[in-house]
Amino acid sequence: MVHFSLPTLVGKAFGKNKGWPQQWSKPEPKKNYDAIIIGGGGHGLSAAYYLAKEHGVSNVAVLEKGWLGGGNTGRNTTIIRSNYLCDESARLYDHALGLWEGLSQEINYNLMFSQRGVLMLAHTVHDVQVLKRHVHANRLNGVDNEWLSPDQAKAFCPPLNISPKARYPVLGAALQKRGGVARHDAVAWGYARAAAALGVDIIEQCEVTGIRRGADGRVAGVETTRGSIGAKKIAISAAAHSSILLAMAGIRAPIETFPLQALVSEPIEPAFPCVVLSNTVHAYISQSDKGELVIGSGTEQYLSYSQGGPLHSVEHTVAAICEMFPIFTRLRMLRNWGGAVDMTPDRSPIIAKTPVPGLYLNGGWGSGGFKATPGAGHLLAWTVAKDEPHAINAPFTLERFRSGRLIDEAAAAAVAH
Amino acid sequence: MNAYRADQGGRVERGASVAFSFNGTNLSGVKGDTLASALLANGIHFVGRSFKYHRPRGIMSAGTEEASALLGIDRGQGRYDTNIRATTQELFDGLKAESQHCWPSLRWDMGVLNELGGPVMSTGFYYKTFMWPKSAWEKVYEPIIRKSAGLGRAPRAFDPDCYASRYAHCDVLVVGGGPAGLAAALSASHKGKKVILADEQAEMGGSLLSDTGSLINGEAAQAWLASALATLVERDNVTVLTRTTAVGYYQQNFLGLVERLSDHLRVLDADLPRERMWRVRASQVVLATGAIERPLVFAGNDRPGTMLASAARTYLNRYGVRVGNRPVVVTCHDSAYLAAFDLANAGVGVAAVIDVRDDVPAALLEKAGRLGIEVLGGHTVLAAKGGLLVSAIVVAPVQAGGPARTIDCDALLMCGGWTPSVHLFSQAKGMLSWRDDLGAYVPGRYAQNARSAGACDGRFLLLEALNGGDAAGAGLSDPISDTYTVAEETHSSGISLAALPTSAKPARGKAFVDFQHDVTIKDIRQAVLEGFHSIEHIKRYTTTGMATDQGKTSNLNGLAIASEALGRPIVDIGLTTFRPPYTPTSFGVFAGYSRGDLFDVTRKSPTDRWAEQHGAVFEPVSLWRRARYFPQPGEDMDKAVARECKATRASIGISDASTLGKIEVVGRDAAEFLNRMYTNPWTKLGIGRCRYGLMLGEDGFVLDDGVVGRLAEDRFHVTTTTGGAARVMAHMEDYLQTEWADLNVWLTSISEQWAVIALNGPNTRQLIAPFVEAIDLDKEAFPHMAIREGKIFGVPTRLFRVSFTGELGFEINVPSRYGLAVWERLMEAGAKYDIVPYGTETLHVLRAEKGYIIVGQETDGTQTPDDVGMAWAIGKKKPDFVGKRSLERPDIVAPNRKQLVGLLTEEPRTVLEEGAQIVAEKSASPPVDMIGHVTSAYWSECLQHSIALAVVEGGRARMGEALYVPMPDTVHTVKVVDPVFYDASGERLNV
Amino acid sequence: MLLIKCPYCQQERAEVEFSYAGEAHIERPSDPAALSDAEWEAYLFLRSNPRGTHFERWYHIHGCGRYFNAVRDTVTDNFVRTYPAGMPRPSVHDIDDAKT
């Protein structure tokens, strides 16, 4: 692997930039692997990287049916934060946030991780109660999150409308300063490059069509569009397609797939310094380094893999943005797209062993998976390597839906009752 | 008269001068100009700077595909727009345009220094550096990158404009008003179909607007256009929308069209919306969206003065503007000759036509010869020279070794073939298919009821456009009819090139693919070298096609270059997805009317106006606004609430509870239905009695609560929480309709039918007694938790004797239209009892003093009945109810669940913060083991002590225990107590 | 915006009149107490979540107020058909017929 740095850039420039190696190689699939990870998004690629780096398991293949990072990794609004309410969630997401800090240097790829602060708005008395509950719980969990008055929120985010006459006035906000954004595509590419350098095979255009099991019930390998591949262990990390892959192993999951839309504006000069989320009006927004305002909406109501959504949802999201930031009405939408997210009943993920020996699941991240990328991969790698969960992901089982030990961030989020 | 304005021709009015300014210089154009045509008429090509290298850029097109000529337009009063394509902005008197992304000026732009770093700033360079030291990314590098990025100025002021929207339905929606679209609209409307015809330009006509030679059915093209339009406008079943862009094509033939109503006007009418979103549902869609000419990729192809050949022709024929006095044409396609011929015919000295092809069609050569135009077949361009305007090109034979030659010019017109505009087809989920002969994708399999006609379908002849549109509009099974004739039209053909061949070794100068993002052929090749092989990866790594034009002119060239670099056919590397909107579209028009007060519905109770007149402070509660408290002069919330609480417990408080959800449950099996929906038993509830009902989700967690009154054996009046009304109704209907359809029950939402006035306090009975008819108010005859029907103030009422405060209480339900009148009468009559209106805040304090929960405050969707101390509300003998089975799951019956308790602070005046966490150990450093949290906390004026409700692990076993509430700066000590703080025996209720 | 045919109103109406109500043909067990935790979990939470033909429920909340079933393709979002609640699940044959 060529080390990326300014001297390298200068050196390659002298060679007319014709001496760059492939960032990740393009091997043919081998007959057998110690572990196969299904899904070449940020989560799967980081799991492969940590398997090789921290567990010495490098006979690993990542199978991607399309192009790396083409699912939710390349479609999300890149928000990173860890100020979750439940202790289990706060530990999980803060573990990820800790890994984000320093990740660019570790994998030698500038992920443009920018801790510019994430502001979550309270518009009702109920929102205030809920977000303050977050702030207190986070503080005691060692997760930074602080309460801002409307004026303080305005000072932190000048375009914010804090008029008390607004239909949903801003009554305050929770701010996580360590939260921020990162360049989503770079996360997939950076992990792919780092994993490939450690010997991981990254195989694109390779769709898994079946999961083979031995007579003992253990997984034995996968059938793919590029042939049959053997594996001792298989981890599913395929976001919206979790159910489809689990079904190949005969598992019905507490997961459903919903569309989610996002959009960007035309690029403008720096106008928006942080990230703002509002659950009550269903919109979130930040500005990319390129200058585009990046805006996300809530999920659609119906199950769908279409990766598209209706006009009226986009209209609502943009209206919410104009309501919070009225000076943005003349900006123009440049591009609007959809993704598909896998939702669990308690809106928390599953990173766990499955009832099938040798089969592991990392899924159910809903709309919140990007922020967890390093953490999810790290914990999945641990779980696969040791065949048991790390303490942090131990609560995120499939069994919790049977026993009733839910980790209900949905209830804890500002869902008005 | 403008220096570059031709003496005649075009559709502009030369006599009507229009003044405008560009970067502070006063200029003039004429009526009918676009900003671009007016600038060109003044001889101005150089208008902007590119994104990365800040290279000088000119006007490259005459339409929405423009990637370079993006300007800021300032109309004052907050009307500042960035990234406006000069090619689509209609000129109006007083228009002020300025260049963007340059400092200190367009001509002297410091940003050009970026180009010095050129080779080091190779594609994706920012992923490979700026990482050391770690903290420098956010402190140093990112701010510089952010500042240097972003094309347009950030908005600084409120937008005074308003935006409109409307729905429309039609039989046939025709997108595009060129020949194909017009023919489609004509044939569809002739058959009586309801037609909407939309075109993005100010005038219908598309390519016909710059067509000076064709004859349609023997008539000059523009004359045919005029009569076709007249016919359409006359027909009642046709809606013609100009300045209207179909921005998005959604499911089931639903399209969003944006009509621009005022951006072209000199004077703005305050009542005129700026834009209107048409949400159109069409039985059939005819796509007649035309095609976009492709630029050629060669070194220096971005010098100002370089533009698409068809654009030069449009400027000449439509706007009467010569784009230069000595243009040179570079092409690999026949169509560019049309521009050369038209220019020559207008007296412009065309320097040469450089045609990459060896075999130039004889007819073209012959005509060029007649016009005195030199044609260099089999030649390529090695470089374009010039600074702020192209001054010469260096050409040489394609076959290496031939002598290079420099040709002076002041404009460079290029044509790399045509790309059908399949954006909408693709948005509609149609499958594209590749046409090798066109070097382009065309519509393949349709996913919705739509057809394409004309150039967007890969049919470039005018004849094909007309007859294709005619067939599509009429719904013929053939793709083409024979309704129209066009005289002397010849097929235009060409070849497709990834880039112009060059013998220069190594190739000198930058050859641009994406003009706005400064993506060069080398960038794409480098991306491929680095392993980015999917077109999506190439796009994202190089940012080609991601600028404000979304790759309208660059995508296919990019694909072709990648395909060459990979040595694989284009179809193998995929195609990036076409996303809405087709062109950048204002946020305002997406928001439409949903701004300010209209952003969301505001529901108001019958006494809302009275509350407003009496100084109430409101709060939003779900869609409602509710009075939170009624401050008197000088009072803040705490003081007002203390007064309201005291007055209520002392005499009478009155509040509006109309927002509660209300459902009438009627039928033979009504009690059985409620048995199944609520945890409580209902069968034995007496007629005229009420019971508190607790509703669970099937997951066993508390979903809602409310009082249920039995009006008759088969009739119940159910109340729900304010926010839960619709959810509970849907929940009940769901079970009734789909699980227990055999039950004889009807559900009717009556939330809107009844106003509810809650009276609480020891004197309430005395207050209402004189005005109540047909109800015995005696405490034995009408006990606590009872309901009676009768009249109050002569108005029908369902009178509940219930209390959410712990005082003697009545909830007076009257038909909504009488709500305000009854309220006012009660206020009048209550004056002698010092009646006090109170809002939600006092309500919350009074109920917390009694330990009554609020669903959504004490609960968050994870509490069972036992968790909130309501195991008593479960009908033990019932075999089943919704959620019962879930209560037996292992982790639900596990010990140490969080339970509802009361908390008293050690320091009585300290009011805890709602949401604060509770710990067992006073001093601990994070992560701390949290055992619960404060759900409600208030100052109790009546108890002269702060009170709080909380959920705490194993809380009921901790009575009397000291626990701690850590705050950032201090730790409060609290004592766990019973959640009922006031009148635990309930004496005050039963009076 | 989806266009949904309410089988009771016999009209195609805009999606905003309806609310989605999850997978169809999941019958509530008649005696939940008799179920194991695993069986109860299956009823409560486990869903087929198919990529393709999906049987689902919609509630005509701003219309007639009735729940009904629909067959929809979750990749194209095209409705194959809608039918009243309580009707049996259409066969593959019926669905193919409706698609053509």
PDB file of N, CA, C and O in Angstrom, chain A residues 72 238-245 253-260 299-308 339-345 347 364-366, chain C residues 20 23 47-52 54 56 72 74-75 77:
ATOM      1  N   ASN A  72     -26.441   2.119   1.727  1.00  0.00           N
ATOM      2  CA  ASN A  72     -26.685   3.272   2.596  1.00  0.00           C
ATOM      3  C   ASN A  72     -25.420   4.061   2.907  1.00  0.00           C
ATOM      4  O   ASN A  72     -25.492   5.234   3.259  1.00  0.00           O
ATOM      5  N   ALA A 238     -25.701  -6.277   5.476  1.00  0.00           N
ATOM      6  CA  ALA A 238     -26.263  -5.858   4.194  1.00  0.00           C
ATOM      7  C   ALA A 238     -27.451  -4.926   4.336  1.00  0.00           C
ATOM      8  O   ALA A 238     -28.279  -4.807   3.437  1.00  0.00           O
ATOM      9  N   ALA A 239     -27.530  -4.259   5.480  1.00  0.00           N
ATOM     10  CA  ALA A 239     -28.563  -3.248   5.707  1.00  0.00           C
ATOM     11  C   ALA A 239     -29.932  -3.702   5.221  1.00  0.00           C
ATOM     12  O   ALA A 239     -30.451  -4.710   5.698  1.00  0.00           O
ATOM     13  N   ALA A 240     -30.492  -2.993   4.252  1.00  0.00           N
ATOM     14  CA  ALA A 240     -31.878  -3.219   3.855  1.00  0.00           C
ATOM     15  C   ALA A 240     -32.145  -4.657   3.434  1.00  0.00           C
ATOM     16  O   ALA A 240     -33.277  -5.118   3.453  1.00  0.00           O
ATOM     17  N   HIS A 241     -31.086  -5.379   3.052  1.00  0.00           N
ATOM     18  CA  HIS A 241     -31.292  -6.733   2.556  1.00  0.00           C
ATOM     19  C   HIS A 241     -31.069  -7.814   3.604  1.00  0.00           C
ATOM     20  O   HIS A 241     -30.995  -8.995   3.280  1.00  0.00           O
ATOM     21  N   SER A 242     -30.990  -7.399   4.873  1.00  0.00           N
ATOM     22  CA  SER A 242     -30.778  -8.367   5.951  1.00  0.00           C
ATOM     23  C   SER A 242     -31.795  -9.504   5.909  1.00  0.00           C
ATOM     24  O   SER A 242     -31.444 -10.679   6.014  1.00  0.00           O
ATOM     25  N   SER A 243     -33.068  -9.144   5.755  1.00  0.00           N
ATOM     26  CA  SER A 243     -34.120 -10.171   5.795  1.00  0.00           C
ATOM     27  C   SER A 243     -33.942 -11.197   4.687  1.00  0.00           C
ATOM     28  O   SER A 243     -34.157 -12.384   4.881  1.00  0.00           O
ATOM     29  N   ILE A 244     -33.565 -10.701   3.498  1.00  0.00           N
ATOM     30  CA  ILE A 244     -33.434 -11.584   2.337  1.00  0.00           C
ATOM     31  C   ILE A 244     -32.329 -12.608   2.601  1.00  0.00           C
ATOM     32  O   ILE A 244     -32.490 -13.806   2.341  1.00  0.00           O
ATOM     33  N   LEU A 245     -31.205 -12.124   3.144  1.00  0.00           N
ATOM     34  CA  LEU A 245     -30.072 -13.016   3.377  1.00  0.00           C
ATOM     35  C   LEU A 245     -30.356 -13.962   4.535  1.00  0.00           C
ATOM     36  O   LEU A 245     -30.020 -15.145   4.464  1.00  0.00           O
ATOM     37  N   ALA A 253     -36.723 -12.623  10.590  1.00  0.00           N
ATOM     38  CA  ALA A 253     -36.142 -11.616  11.473  1.00  0.00           C
ATOM     39  C   ALA A 253     -37.159 -10.538  11.832  1.00  0.00           C
ATOM     40  O   ALA A 253     -38.116 -10.296  11.095  1.00  0.00           O
ATOM     41  N   PRO A 254     -36.934  -9.888  12.954  1.00  0.00           N
ATOM     42  CA  PRO A 254     -37.785  -8.760  13.329  1.00  0.00           C
ATOM     43  C   PRO A 254     -37.315  -7.489  12.626  1.00  0.00           C
ATOM     44  O   PRO A 254     -36.934  -6.513  13.263  1.00  0.00           O
ATOM     45  N   ILE A 255     -37.308  -7.532  11.313  1.00  0.00           N
ATOM     46  CA  ILE A 255     -36.769  -6.419  10.529  1.00  0.00           C
ATOM     47  C   ILE A 255     -37.704  -6.136   9.371  1.00  0.00           C
ATOM     48  O   ILE A 255     -38.197  -7.057   8.729  1.00  0.00           O
ATOM     49  N   GLU A 256     -37.950  -4.875   9.113  1.00  0.00           N
ATOM     50  CA  GLU A 256     -38.646  -4.486   7.888  1.00  0.00           C
ATOM     51  C   GLU A 256     -37.899  -3.330   7.228  1.00  0.00           C
ATOM     52  O   GLU A 256     -37.230  -2.545   7.900  1.00  0.00           O
ATOM     53  N   THR A 257     -38.053  -3.250   5.921  1.00  0.00           N
ATOM     54  CA  THR A 257     -37.253  -2.334   5.106  1.00  0.00           C
ATOM     55  C   THR A 257     -38.113  -1.169   4.616  1.00  0.00           C
ATOM     56  O   THR A 257     -39.180  -1.388   4.040  1.00  0.00           O
ATOM     57  N   PHE A 258     -37.643   0.009   4.874  1.00  0.00           N
ATOM     58  CA  PHE A 258     -38.425   1.199   4.513  1.00  0.00           C
ATOM     59  C   PHE A 258     -37.592   2.179   3.701  1.00  0.00           C
ATOM     60  O   PHE A 258     -36.376   2.268   3.869  1.00  0.00           O
ATOM     61  N   PRO A 259     -38.258   2.947   2.836  1.00  0.00           N
ATOM     62  CA  PRO A 259     -37.531   3.966   2.066  1.00  0.00           C
ATOM     63  C   PRO A 259     -37.257   5.210   2.906  1.00  0.00           C
ATOM     64  O   PRO A 259     -38.002   5.526   3.834  1.00  0.00           O
ATOM     65  N   LEU A 260     -36.185   5.848   2.542  1.00  0.00           N
ATOM     66  CA  LEU A 260     -35.775   7.066   3.233  1.00  0.00           C
ATOM     67  C   LEU A 260     -35.198   7.981   2.161  1.00  0.00           C
ATOM     68  O   LEU A 260     -34.441   7.531   1.309  1.00  0.00           O
ATOM     69  N   THR A 299     -38.518   8.370   7.375  1.00  0.00           N
ATOM     70  CA  THR A 299     -38.808   7.244   6.487  1.00  0.00           C
ATOM     71  C   THR A 299     -40.229   7.349   5.953  1.00  0.00           C
ATOM     72  O   THR A 299     -41.089   7.984   6.556  1.00  0.00           O
ATOM     73  N   GLU A 300     -40.457   6.692   4.820  1.00  0.00           N
ATOM     74  CA  GLU A 300     -41.823   6.581   4.301  1.00  0.00           C
ATOM     75  C   GLU A 300     -42.595   5.601   5.180  1.00  0.00           C
ATOM     76  O   GLU A 300     -42.011   4.808   5.916  1.00  0.00           O
ATOM     77  N   GLN A 301     -43.911   5.620   5.032  1.00  0.00           N
ATOM     78  CA  GLN A 301     -44.716   4.775   5.907  1.00  0.00           C
ATOM     79  C   GLN A 301     -44.746   3.318   5.477  1.00  0.00           C
ATOM     80  O   GLN A 301     -45.043   2.451   6.284  1.00  0.00           O
ATOM     81  N   TYR A 302     -44.446   3.031   4.202  1.00  0.00           N
ATOM     82  CA  TYR A 302     -44.653   1.662   3.718  1.00  0.00           C
ATOM     83  C   TYR A 302     -43.337   0.950   3.443  1.00  0.00           C
ATOM     84  O   TYR A 302     -42.333   1.570   3.100  1.00  0.00           O
ATOM     85  N   LEU A 303     -43.391  -0.374   3.576  1.00  0.00           N
ATOM     86  CA  LEU A 303     -42.236  -1.214   3.306  1.00  0.00           C
ATOM     87  C   LEU A 303     -41.861  -1.106   1.821  1.00  0.00           C
ATOM     88  O   LEU A 303     -42.736  -1.164   0.964  1.00  0.00           O
ATOM     89  N   SER A 304     -40.588  -0.952   1.532  1.00  0.00           N
ATOM     90  CA  SER A 304     -40.195  -0.879   0.131  1.00  0.00           C
ATOM     91  C   SER A 304     -38.686  -0.995  -0.023  1.00  0.00           C
ATOM     92  O   SER A 304     -37.927  -0.510   0.805  1.00  0.00           O
ATOM     93  N   TYR A 305     -38.307  -1.647  -1.100  1.00  0.00           N
ATOM     94  CA  TYR A 305     -36.901  -1.723  -1.471  1.00  0.00           C
ATOM     95  C   TYR A 305     -36.603  -0.807  -2.663  1.00  0.00           C
ATOM     96  O   TYR A 305     -35.559  -0.927  -3.291  1.00  0.00           O
ATOM     97  N   SER A 306     -37.539   0.047  -3.011  1.00  0.00           N
ATOM     98  CA  SER A 306     -37.448   0.777  -4.279  1.00  0.00           C
ATOM     99  C   SER A 306     -36.357   1.841  -4.276  1.00  0.00           C
ATOM    100  O   SER A 306     -35.985   2.343  -5.319  1.00  0.00           O
ATOM    101  N   GLN A 307     -35.850   2.206  -3.140  1.00  0.00           N
ATOM    102  CA  GLN A 307     -34.851   3.279  -3.041  1.00  0.00           C
ATOM    103  C   GLN A 307     -35.360   4.563  -3.688  1.00  0.00           C
ATOM    104  O   GLN A 307     -34.602   5.314  -4.309  1.00  0.00           O
ATOM    105  N   GLY A 308     -36.651   4.772  -3.549  1.00  0.00           N
ATOM    106  CA  GLY A 308     -37.225   6.013  -4.064  1.00  0.00           C
ATOM    107  C   GLY A 308     -38.353   6.410  -3.136  1.00  0.00           C
ATOM    108  O   GLY A 308     -38.724   5.651  -2.239  1.00  0.00           O
ATOM    109  N   GLY A 339     -32.965   5.864  -0.281  1.00  0.00           N
ATOM    110  CA  GLY A 339     -32.277   4.655   0.153  1.00  0.00           C
ATOM    111  C   GLY A 339     -33.307   3.738   0.792  1.00  0.00           C
ATOM    112  O   GLY A 339     -34.501   4.046   0.815  1.00  0.00           O
ATOM    113  N   ALA A 340     -32.849   2.592   1.256  1.00  0.00           N
ATOM    114  CA  ALA A 340     -33.749   1.668   1.934  1.00  0.00           C
ATOM    115  C   ALA A 340     -33.092   1.275   3.248  1.00  0.00           C
ATOM    116  O   ALA A 340     -31.922   0.895   3.259  1.00  0.00           O
ATOM    117  N   VAL A 341     -33.831   1.407   4.338  1.00  0.00           N
ATOM    118  CA  VAL A 341     -33.232   1.115   5.640  1.00  0.00           C
ATOM    119  C   VAL A 341     -33.981  -0.021   6.331  1.00  0.00           C
ATOM    120  O   VAL A 341     -35.178  -0.196   6.143  1.00  0.00           O
ATOM    121  N   ASP A 342     -33.231  -0.790   7.105  1.00  0.00           N
ATOM    122  CA  ASP A 342     -33.817  -1.928   7.814  1.00  0.00           C
ATOM    123  C   ASP A 342     -34.123  -1.526   9.247  1.00  0.00           C
ATOM    124  O   ASP A 342     -33.250  -1.124   9.993  1.00  0.00           O
ATOM    125  N   MET A 343     -35.384  -1.636   9.599  1.00  0.00           N
ATOM    126  CA  MET A 343     -35.834  -1.154  10.908  1.00  0.00           C
ATOM    127  C   MET A 343     -36.217  -2.331  11.799  1.00  0.00           C
ATOM    128  O   MET A 343     -36.891  -3.258  11.364  1.00  0.00           O
ATOM    129  N   THR A 344     -35.822  -2.250  13.056  1.00  0.00           N
ATOM    130  CA  THR A 344     -36.267  -3.221  14.047  1.00  0.00           C
ATOM    131  C   THR A 344     -37.399  -2.589  14.856  1.00  0.00           C
ATOM    132  O   THR A 344     -37.587  -1.372  14.817  1.00  0.00           O
ATOM    133  N   PRO A 345     -38.126  -3.412  15.602  1.00  0.00           N
ATOM    134  CA  PRO A 345     -39.245  -2.844  16.377  1.00  0.00           C
ATOM    135  C   PRO A 345     -38.798  -1.829  17.428  1.00  0.00           C
ATOM    136  O   PRO A 345     -39.561  -0.935  17.772  1.00  0.00           O
ATOM    137  N   ARG A 347     -36.027   0.037  17.105  1.00  0.00           N
ATOM    138  CA  ARG A 347     -35.174   1.022  16.421  1.00  0.00           C
ATOM    139  C   ARG A 347     -33.714   0.949  16.887  1.00  0.00           C
ATOM    140  O   ARG A 347     -32.966   1.905  16.741  1.00  0.00           O
ATOM    141  N   GLY A 364     -30.340  -3.982  11.055  1.00  0.00           N
ATOM    142  CA  GLY A 364     -31.386  -3.293  11.794  1.00  0.00           C
ATOM    143  C   GLY A 364     -30.993  -1.903  12.248  1.00  0.00           C
ATOM    144  O   GLY A 364     -31.527  -1.382  13.221  1.00  0.00           O
ATOM    145  N   TRP A 365     -30.092  -1.294  11.520  1.00  0.00           N
ATOM    146  CA  TRP A 365     -29.586   0.020  11.944  1.00  0.00           C
ATOM    147  C   TRP A 365     -30.526   1.156  11.580  1.00  0.00           C
ATOM    148  O   TRP A 365     -30.276   2.310  11.943  1.00  0.00           O
ATOM    149  N   GLY A 366     -31.566   0.846  10.831  1.00  0.00           N
ATOM    150  CA  GLY A 366     -32.498   1.913  10.483  1.00  0.00           C
ATOM    151  C   GLY A 366     -31.779   3.032   9.757  1.00  0.00           C
ATOM    152  O   GLY A 366     -30.941   2.787   8.892  1.00  0.00           O
TER     153      GLY A 366
ATOM    154  N   TYR C  20     -50.389   3.229   6.297  1.00  0.00           N
ATOM    155  CA  TYR C  20     -49.899   1.862   6.130  1.00  0.00           C
ATOM    156  C   TYR C  20     -50.052   1.133   7.449  1.00  0.00           C
ATOM    157  O   TYR C  20     -49.878   1.719   8.518  1.00  0.00           O
ATOM    158  N   GLU C  23     -47.715  -5.814   7.604  1.00  0.00           N
ATOM    159  CA  GLU C  23     -47.942  -7.034   6.834  1.00  0.00           C
ATOM    160  C   GLU C  23     -49.337  -7.599   7.087  1.00  0.00           C
ATOM    161  O   GLU C  23     -49.857  -7.533   8.207  1.00  0.00           O
ATOM    162  N   ARG C  47     -41.341 -10.789  10.597  1.00  0.00           N
ATOM    163  CA  ARG C  47     -42.052 -10.401   9.379  1.00  0.00           C
ATOM    164  C   ARG C  47     -41.328 -10.947   8.159  1.00  0.00           C
ATOM    165  O   ARG C  47     -40.114 -11.160   8.187  1.00  0.00           O
ATOM    166  N   SER C  48     -42.082 -11.132   7.080  1.00  0.00           N
ATOM    167  CA  SER C  48     -41.459 -11.746   5.898  1.00  0.00           C
ATOM    168  C   SER C  48     -40.593 -10.744   5.133  1.00  0.00           C
ATOM    169  O   SER C  48     -39.604 -11.123   4.532  1.00  0.00           O
ATOM    170  N   ASN C  49     -40.961  -9.473   5.119  1.00  0.00           N
ATOM    171  CA  ASN C  49     -40.131  -8.413   4.524  1.00  0.00           C
ATOM    172  C   ASN C  49     -39.575  -8.782   3.155  1.00  0.00           C
ATOM    173  O   ASN C  49     -38.368  -8.696   2.927  1.00  0.00           O
ATOM    174  N   PRO C  50     -40.442  -9.188   2.248  1.00  0.00           N
ATOM    175  CA  PRO C  50     -39.925  -9.703   0.974  1.00  0.00           C
ATOM    176  C   PRO C  50     -39.499  -8.597   0.021  1.00  0.00           C
ATOM    177  O   PRO C  50     -39.985  -7.467   0.097  1.00  0.00           O
ATOM    178  N   ARG C  51     -38.607  -8.968  -0.850  1.00  0.00           N
ATOM    179  CA  ARG C  51     -38.232  -8.115  -1.963  1.00  0.00           C
ATOM    180  C   ARG C  51     -39.059  -8.617  -3.128  1.00  0.00           C
ATOM    181  O   ARG C  51     -38.719  -9.597  -3.762  1.00  0.00           O
ATOM    182  N   GLY C  52     -40.173  -7.964  -3.380  1.00  0.00           N
ATOM    183  CA  GLY C  52     -41.092  -8.447  -4.418  1.00  0.00           C
ATOM    184  C   GLY C  52     -42.517  -8.383  -3.894  1.00  0.00           C
ATOM    185  O   GLY C  52     -42.915  -7.394  -3.280  1.00  0.00           O
ATOM    186  N   HIS C  54     -45.630  -8.426  -1.822  1.00  0.00           N
ATOM    187  CA  HIS C  54     -45.880  -8.252  -0.392  1.00  0.00           C
ATOM    188  C   HIS C  54     -47.374  -8.125  -0.143  1.00  0.00           C
ATOM    189  O   HIS C  54     -48.062  -7.389  -0.836  1.00  0.00           O
ATOM    190  N   GLU C  56     -50.008  -6.750   2.330  1.00  0.00           N
ATOM    191  CA  GLU C  56     -49.927  -5.725   3.371  1.00  0.00           C
ATOM    192  C   GLU C  56     -51.284  -5.108   3.620  1.00  0.00           C
ATOM    193  O   GLU C  56     -52.240  -5.325   2.874  1.00  0.00           O
ATOM    194  N   ARG C  72     -48.629  -5.731  -3.210  1.00  0.00           N
ATOM    195  CA  ARG C  72     -47.798  -4.699  -3.832  1.00  0.00           C
ATOM    196  C   ARG C  72     -46.408  -5.269  -4.042  1.00  0.00           C
ATOM    197  O   ARG C  72     -45.933  -6.101  -3.274  1.00  0.00           O
ATOM    198  N   THR C  74     -42.645  -4.736  -3.744  1.00  0.00           N
ATOM    199  CA  THR C  74     -41.844  -3.813  -2.921  1.00  0.00           C
ATOM    200  C   THR C  74     -40.610  -3.295  -3.647  1.00  0.00           C
ATOM    201  O   THR C  74     -39.867  -2.498  -3.093  1.00  0.00           O
ATOM    202  N   VAL C  75     -40.397  -3.757  -4.865  1.00  0.00           N
ATOM    203  CA  VAL C  75     -39.279  -3.212  -5.642  1.00  0.00           C
ATOM    204  C   VAL C  75     -39.777  -2.081  -6.543  1.00  0.00           C
ATOM    205  O   VAL C  75     -39.178  -1.016  -6.627  1.00  0.00           O
ATOM    206  N   ASP C  77     -42.940  -0.811  -6.241  1.00  0.00           N
ATOM    207  CA  ASP C  77     -44.020  -0.145  -5.502  1.00  0.00           C
ATOM    208  C   ASP C  77     -45.354  -0.186  -6.254  1.00  0.00           C
ATOM    209  O   ASP C  77     -46.309   0.491  -5.870  1.00  0.00           O
TER     210      ASP C  77
END
